[in-house]
Amino acid sequence: MKVLYFSSTGNCLYVAKRTGGECLAIPTLIEKGLDEFRDDVVGVIFPVYGLCIPPYVEEFLKKITVECKYFFAIATYGFFSGAVCRELATITTKNGRKFDYVNRIKMAENCITFADMAKQKGDSEKQQKAISEVLADVNGQKRYQRKDSFFHKLMTDNHKKNFEYPTGVGITGELNIAGSCGGCGLCARVCPTNNIVIKGSRPVFGKNCVSCGGCMQNCPQNAIHHDKEKSGARYRNPHVMTKELMLR
């Protein structure tokens, strides 16, 4: 089994590791130009951004070739998933492959402009049960597409029209660097698009941001802040170490 994942705070990486398959970080695959995947089972695990598939992940999925007997997708989300399952059902890979299984898992909310990270729990009994149930489906190669309500679809359509961040400046114009920054460069190593460089012992952002928030959440000095963050607390899945999220 090959599992292609995108994770900035470890939620998706934790689910990917729970599958027991070979875990492959989507940003690394893109950076290396790898776009063909063959195995009996291939899966994709990513977080819901806003109420949608992250544009970064959607673009990747449409460009890859997948040859397998069973192709699954799992989206993790915090507060509201929107119509992400409907969105996934419309995805077709470069060679015409569609998903055999589409589902979502509610986990800790990691959007610092929406929720206080100090209140997020990444290892509740309910979360563990939800993960186990979905992975039991995958292990049994169940054919299934979770349905989204009309309300879910309406909210996602509205979000995509009015609020979705495209790849570009993203949230970088709303970030500020505190004096506690030591220029360690960890933010650059976790950035999925290699959008951060260290100059003069400070991070400098380019124009290829996907608004994942990984730089803020993983800074060891808690030195990167958003203008609208709910608190200075940060979140990482308790089963994932920072070094596992480093991409370079």
mmCIF file of C-alpha atoms in Angstrom:
data_model
loop_
_atom_site.group_PDB
_atom_site.id
_atom_site.type_symbol
_atom_site.label_atom_id
_atom_site.label_comp_id
_atom_site.label_asym_id
_atom_site.label_seq_id
_atom_site.Cartn_x
_atom_site.Cartn_y
_atom_site.Cartn_z
ATOM 1 C CA MET A 1 0.000 0.000 0.000
ATOM 2 C CA LYS A 2 1.174 3.498 -0.868
ATOM 3 C CA VAL A 3 -0.330 6.425 1.033
ATOM 4 C CA LEU A 4 0.156 9.930 -0.356
ATOM 5 C CA TYR A 5 -0.373 12.480 2.401
ATOM 6 C CA PHE A 6 -0.275 16.205 3.084
ATOM 7 C CA SER A 7 0.177 17.261 6.709
ATOM 8 C CA SER A 8 1.294 20.447 8.447
ATOM 9 C CA THR A 9 0.456 19.608 12.069
ATOM 10 C CA GLY A 10 0.550 15.809 11.981
ATOM 11 C CA ASN A 11 -3.142 14.847 11.934
ATOM 12 C CA CYS A 12 -3.015 13.437 8.407
ATOM 13 C CA LEU A 13 0.416 11.916 8.911
ATOM 14 C CA TYR A 14 -0.858 10.101 11.987
ATOM 15 C CA VAL A 15 -3.793 8.630 10.034
ATOM 16 C CA ALA A 16 -1.418 7.710 7.197
ATOM 17 C CA LYS A 17 0.892 5.898 9.605
ATOM 18 C CA ARG A 18 -2.081 4.038 11.064
ATOM 19 C CA THR A 19 -2.761 2.475 7.648
ATOM 20 C CA GLY A 20 0.499 0.525 7.862
ATOM 21 C CA GLY A 21 1.352 1.493 4.291
ATOM 22 C CA GLU A 22 4.327 3.307 2.786
ATOM 23 C CA CYS A 23 3.775 6.975 3.654
ATOM 24 C CA LEU A 24 4.807 9.454 0.955
ATOM 25 C CA ALA A 25 4.613 13.218 1.547
ATOM 26 C CA ILE A 26 2.880 14.974 -1.345
ATOM 27 C CA PRO A 27 5.165 18.057 -1.170
ATOM 28 C CA THR A 28 8.227 15.801 -1.520
ATOM 29 C CA LEU A 29 6.665 13.959 -4.454
ATOM 30 C CA ILE A 30 5.951 17.275 -6.189
ATOM 31 C CA GLU A 31 9.463 18.565 -5.508
ATOM 32 C CA LYS A 32 11.001 15.393 -6.965
ATOM 33 C CA GLY A 33 8.658 15.312 -9.951
ATOM 34 C CA LEU A 34 7.207 11.913 -9.010
ATOM 35 C CA ASP A 35 3.743 11.484 -10.479
ATOM 36 C CA GLU A 36 3.234 7.766 -11.194
ATOM 37 C CA PHE A 37 2.093 5.395 -8.457
ATOM 38 C CA ARG A 38 1.511 1.655 -8.726
ATOM 39 C CA ASP A 39 0.456 -0.767 -5.999
ATOM 40 C CA ASP A 40 -2.451 -3.012 -5.064
ATOM 41 C CA VAL A 41 -3.770 -0.187 -2.882
ATOM 42 C CA VAL A 42 -3.079 3.554 -3.195
ATOM 43 C CA GLY A 43 -4.531 6.150 -0.849
ATOM 44 C CA VAL A 44 -4.597 9.912 -0.399
ATOM 45 C CA ILE A 45 -4.950 11.618 2.993
ATOM 46 C CA PHE A 46 -5.148 15.390 3.400
ATOM 47 C CA PRO A 47 -6.754 18.107 5.566
ATOM 48 C CA VAL A 48 -9.831 20.106 4.608
ATOM 49 C CA TYR A 49 -8.857 23.762 4.043
ATOM 50 C CA GLY A 50 -11.776 26.002 4.737
ATOM 51 C CA LEU A 51 -14.486 23.733 3.375
ATOM 52 C CA CYS A 52 -12.617 22.373 0.366
ATOM 53 C CA ILE A 53 -9.823 20.215 -0.959
ATOM 54 C CA PRO A 54 -6.683 22.373 -0.708
ATOM 55 C CA PRO A 55 -6.062 23.688 -4.263
ATOM 56 C CA TYR A 56 -2.470 22.484 -3.888
ATOM 57 C CA VAL A 57 -3.667 18.892 -3.346
ATOM 58 C CA GLU A 58 -6.376 19.068 -6.003
ATOM 59 C CA GLU A 59 -3.872 20.174 -8.644
ATOM 60 C CA PHE A 60 -1.556 17.319 -7.650
ATOM 61 C CA LEU A 61 -4.296 14.689 -7.911
ATOM 62 C CA LYS A 62 -5.252 15.768 -11.411
ATOM 63 C CA LYS A 63 -1.672 15.453 -12.635
ATOM 64 C CA ILE A 64 -0.779 12.002 -11.309
ATOM 65 C CA THR A 65 -1.112 8.543 -12.809
ATOM 66 C CA VAL A 66 -2.431 5.873 -10.438
ATOM 67 C CA GLU A 67 -2.586 2.162 -11.241
ATOM 68 C CA CYS A 68 -4.082 0.056 -8.467
ATOM 69 C CA LYS A 69 -6.909 -2.299 -7.572
ATOM 70 C CA TYR A 70 -8.191 -0.012 -4.813
ATOM 71 C CA PHE A 71 -7.922 3.785 -4.605
ATOM 72 C CA PHE A 72 -9.098 5.597 -1.462
ATOM 73 C CA ALA A 73 -9.244 9.149 -0.136
ATOM 74 C CA ILE A 74 -9.591 10.351 3.459
ATOM 75 C CA ALA A 75 -10.036 14.002 4.416
ATOM 76 C CA THR A 76 -9.454 15.134 7.997
ATOM 77 C CA TYR A 77 -11.195 18.218 9.358
ATOM 78 C CA GLY A 78 -11.687 20.134 12.584
ATOM 79 C CA PHE A 79 -14.995 21.991 12.830
ATOM 80 C CA PHE A 80 -16.849 21.513 9.528
ATOM 81 C CA SER A 81 -15.952 19.456 6.481
ATOM 82 C CA GLY A 82 -18.193 21.142 3.935
ATOM 83 C CA ALA A 83 -18.758 19.140 0.757
ATOM 84 C CA VAL A 84 -15.223 17.786 0.569
ATOM 85 C CA CYS A 85 -16.478 14.272 -0.188
ATOM 86 C CA ARG A 86 -18.482 15.537 -3.144
ATOM 87 C CA GLU A 87 -15.396 17.411 -4.323
ATOM 88 C CA LEU A 88 -13.309 14.247 -4.105
ATOM 89 C CA ALA A 89 -15.887 12.254 -6.044
ATOM 90 C CA THR A 90 -15.390 14.578 -9.023
ATOM 91 C CA ILE A 91 -11.594 14.146 -9.069
ATOM 92 C CA THR A 92 -10.096 12.115 -11.906
ATOM 93 C CA THR A 93 -6.373 11.404 -12.144
ATOM 94 C CA LYS A 94 -4.376 11.962 -15.313
ATOM 95 C CA ASN A 95 -5.011 8.361 -16.406
ATOM 96 C CA GLY A 96 -8.728 8.518 -15.643
ATOM 97 C CA ARG A 97 -8.737 6.826 -12.225
ATOM 98 C CA LYS A 98 -11.470 7.804 -9.764
ATOM 99 C CA PHE A 99 -11.649 6.977 -6.073
ATOM 100 C CA ASP A 100 -13.227 3.717 -4.913
ATOM 101 C CA TYR A 101 -13.616 5.008 -1.364
ATOM 102 C CA VAL A 102 -14.178 8.555 -0.088
ATOM 103 C CA ASN A 103 -14.640 9.467 3.566
ATOM 104 C CA ARG A 104 -13.773 12.073 6.183
ATOM 105 C CA ILE A 105 -12.567 12.002 9.805
ATOM 106 C CA LYS A 106 -13.188 14.682 12.414
ATOM 107 C CA MET A 107 -10.016 15.509 14.334
ATOM 108 C CA ALA A 108 -8.559 18.488 16.204
ATOM 109 C CA GLU A 109 -9.124 21.907 14.653
ATOM 110 C CA ASN A 110 -5.764 23.427 13.657
ATOM 111 C CA CYS A 111 -6.762 26.756 12.093
ATOM 112 C CA ILE A 112 -5.338 29.330 14.511
ATOM 113 C CA THR A 113 -7.565 32.132 13.182
ATOM 114 C CA PHE A 114 -10.662 30.069 13.905
ATOM 115 C CA ALA A 115 -9.918 28.259 17.168
ATOM 116 C CA ASP A 116 -7.732 28.458 20.262
ATOM 117 C CA MET A 117 -5.075 25.769 19.872
ATOM 118 C CA ALA A 118 -4.829 25.386 23.649
ATOM 119 C CA LYS A 119 -8.318 23.861 23.617
ATOM 120 C CA GLN A 120 -7.646 21.299 20.890
ATOM 121 C CA LYS A 121 -7.292 17.637 21.824
ATOM 122 C CA GLY A 122 -5.565 15.413 19.329
ATOM 123 C CA ASP A 123 -6.139 12.041 20.944
ATOM 124 C CA SER A 124 -9.721 11.719 22.133
ATOM 125 C CA GLU A 125 -11.451 8.356 22.322
ATOM 126 C CA LYS A 126 -13.976 9.569 19.738
ATOM 127 C CA GLN A 127 -11.195 10.463 17.291
ATOM 128 C CA GLN A 128 -9.484 7.116 17.738
ATOM 129 C CA LYS A 129 -12.758 5.284 17.152
ATOM 130 C CA ALA A 130 -13.462 7.283 13.979
ATOM 131 C CA ILE A 131 -9.979 6.561 12.605
ATOM 132 C CA SER A 132 -10.286 2.853 13.370
ATOM 133 C CA GLU A 133 -13.695 2.619 11.672
ATOM 134 C CA VAL A 134 -12.515 4.317 8.479
ATOM 135 C CA LEU A 135 -9.315 2.271 8.312
ATOM 136 C CA ALA A 136 -11.341 -0.922 8.805
ATOM 137 C CA ASP A 137 -13.261 0.072 5.664
ATOM 138 C CA VAL A 138 -9.996 0.631 3.793
ATOM 139 C CA ASN A 139 -8.481 -2.658 4.948
ATOM 140 C CA GLY A 140 -11.626 -4.409 3.777
ATOM 141 C CA GLN A 141 -11.436 -2.490 0.470
ATOM 142 C CA LYS A 142 -14.970 -1.254 0.878
ATOM 143 C CA ARG A 143 -16.472 0.674 -2.044
ATOM 144 C CA TYR A 144 -18.106 3.778 -0.615
ATOM 145 C CA GLN A 145 -18.574 7.517 -1.098
ATOM 146 C CA ARG A 146 -19.764 9.517 1.876
ATOM 147 C CA LYS A 147 -22.639 11.783 0.873
ATOM 148 C CA ASP A 148 -22.747 15.500 1.638
ATOM 149 C CA SER A 149 -25.953 17.359 2.447
ATOM 150 C CA PHE A 150 -27.309 20.260 0.417
ATOM 151 C CA PHE A 151 -26.186 22.597 3.213
ATOM 152 C CA HIS A 152 -22.629 21.210 3.075
ATOM 153 C CA LYS A 153 -22.565 21.753 -0.690
ATOM 154 C CA LEU A 154 -23.970 25.278 -0.419
ATOM 155 C CA MET A 155 -21.356 26.287 2.161
ATOM 156 C CA THR A 156 -18.461 24.860 0.135
ATOM 157 C CA ASP A 157 -19.627 26.529 -3.080
ATOM 158 C CA ASN A 158 -19.876 29.853 -1.255
ATOM 159 C CA HIS A 159 -16.438 29.429 0.307
ATOM 160 C CA LYS A 160 -14.779 28.590 -3.005
ATOM 161 C CA LYS A 161 -16.365 31.629 -4.611
ATOM 162 C CA ASN A 162 -15.555 34.169 -1.918
ATOM 163 C CA PHE A 163 -12.889 33.027 0.522
ATOM 164 C CA GLU A 164 -10.570 30.343 -0.803
ATOM 165 C CA TYR A 165 -6.855 31.158 -0.689
ATOM 166 C CA PRO A 166 -5.129 30.308 -3.971
ATOM 167 C CA THR A 167 -1.448 29.423 -4.016
ATOM 168 C CA GLY A 168 0.415 32.728 -3.986
ATOM 169 C CA VAL A 169 0.866 35.311 -1.242
ATOM 170 C CA GLY A 170 -1.574 33.295 0.874
ATOM 171 C CA ILE A 171 -1.476 34.198 4.566
ATOM 172 C CA THR A 172 2.083 35.542 4.491
ATOM 173 C CA GLY A 173 0.891 39.155 4.406
ATOM 174 C CA GLU A 174 -0.844 38.550 7.735
ATOM 175 C CA LEU A 175 2.154 37.051 9.544
ATOM 176 C CA ASN A 176 4.636 38.784 11.795
ATOM 177 C CA ILE A 177 7.898 37.548 13.306
ATOM 178 C CA ALA A 178 8.550 38.044 17.017
ATOM 179 C CA GLY A 179 11.913 38.949 18.475
ATOM 180 C CA SER A 180 12.208 35.439 19.887
ATOM 181 C CA CYS A 181 12.987 34.117 16.385
ATOM 182 C CA GLY A 182 16.467 32.603 16.360
ATOM 183 C CA GLY A 183 16.645 31.923 12.631
ATOM 184 C CA CYS A 184 16.815 28.140 13.124
ATOM 185 C CA GLY A 185 15.180 27.517 9.744
ATOM 186 C CA LEU A 186 12.713 24.874 10.898
ATOM 187 C CA CYS A 187 9.892 26.867 9.301
ATOM 188 C CA ALA A 188 11.672 26.560 5.949
ATOM 189 C CA ARG A 189 12.094 22.809 6.385
ATOM 190 C CA VAL A 190 8.401 22.187 7.038
ATOM 191 C CA CYS A 191 7.121 24.514 4.306
ATOM 192 C CA PRO A 192 5.504 22.327 1.612
ATOM 193 C CA THR A 193 6.314 24.691 -1.254
ATOM 194 C CA ASN A 194 9.825 25.746 -0.209
ATOM 195 C CA ASN A 195 8.430 29.260 0.158
ATOM 196 C CA ILE A 196 10.595 30.325 3.108
ATOM 197 C CA VAL A 197 14.275 31.257 3.140
ATOM 198 C CA ILE A 198 16.341 32.480 6.077
ATOM 199 C CA LYS A 199 18.025 35.827 5.532
ATOM 200 C CA GLY A 200 19.770 37.736 8.284
ATOM 201 C CA SER A 201 18.610 35.089 10.786
ATOM 202 C CA ARG A 202 14.960 35.770 9.936
ATOM 203 C CA PRO A 203 12.444 33.957 7.734
ATOM 204 C CA VAL A 204 11.519 35.660 4.476
ATOM 205 C CA PHE A 205 8.366 34.552 2.666
ATOM 206 C CA GLY A 206 8.010 34.222 -1.084
ATOM 207 C CA LYS A 207 4.844 34.156 -3.181
ATOM 208 C CA ASN A 208 4.178 30.420 -3.279
ATOM 209 C CA CYS A 209 2.256 30.007 -0.009
ATOM 210 C CA VAL A 210 -0.570 27.456 0.319
ATOM 211 C CA SER A 211 -1.743 28.842 3.696
ATOM 212 C CA CYS A 212 -1.091 25.594 5.563
ATOM 213 C CA GLY A 213 0.144 27.306 8.735
ATOM 214 C CA GLY A 214 2.922 24.772 9.233
ATOM 215 C CA CYS A 215 5.496 27.506 9.820
ATOM 216 C CA MET A 216 3.460 28.948 12.707
ATOM 217 C CA GLN A 217 2.432 25.677 14.300
ATOM 218 C CA ASN A 218 5.888 24.102 14.306
ATOM 219 C CA CYS A 219 8.146 27.041 15.239
ATOM 220 C CA PRO A 220 10.136 25.921 18.323
ATOM 221 C CA GLN A 221 10.285 29.510 19.604
ATOM 222 C CA ASN A 222 6.617 30.267 18.844
ATOM 223 C CA ALA A 223 7.913 33.293 16.962
ATOM 224 C CA ILE A 224 5.589 33.332 13.931
ATOM 225 C CA HIS A 225 2.192 34.871 14.581
ATOM 226 C CA HIS A 226 -0.938 35.631 12.602
ATOM 227 C CA ASP A 227 -2.641 39.005 12.970
ATOM 228 C CA LYS A 228 -5.958 37.287 13.703
ATOM 229 C CA GLU A 229 -4.880 34.253 15.747
ATOM 230 C CA LYS A 230 -7.152 33.296 18.638
ATOM 231 C CA SER A 231 -4.234 32.736 21.023
ATOM 232 C CA GLY A 232 -0.491 32.204 21.051
ATOM 233 C CA ALA A 233 -0.918 28.467 21.675
ATOM 234 C CA ARG A 234 0.118 26.002 18.973
ATOM 235 C CA TYR A 235 -0.942 22.472 18.015
ATOM 236 C CA ARG A 236 0.746 19.318 16.785
ATOM 237 C CA ASN A 237 -0.757 15.830 16.793
ATOM 238 C CA PRO A 238 0.524 14.114 19.947
ATOM 239 C CA HIS A 239 1.539 10.998 17.990
ATOM 240 C CA VAL A 240 3.772 12.897 15.546
ATOM 241 C CA MET A 241 7.166 14.481 16.193
ATOM 242 C CA THR A 242 8.239 17.730 14.560
ATOM 243 C CA LYS A 243 11.079 16.001 12.722
ATOM 244 C CA GLU A 244 8.533 13.783 10.950
ATOM 245 C CA LEU A 245 6.996 16.893 9.392
ATOM 246 C CA MET A 246 10.287 18.197 8.032
ATOM 247 C CA LEU A 247 10.395 17.935 4.254
ATOM 248 C CA ARG A 248 14.032 18.865 3.704
#
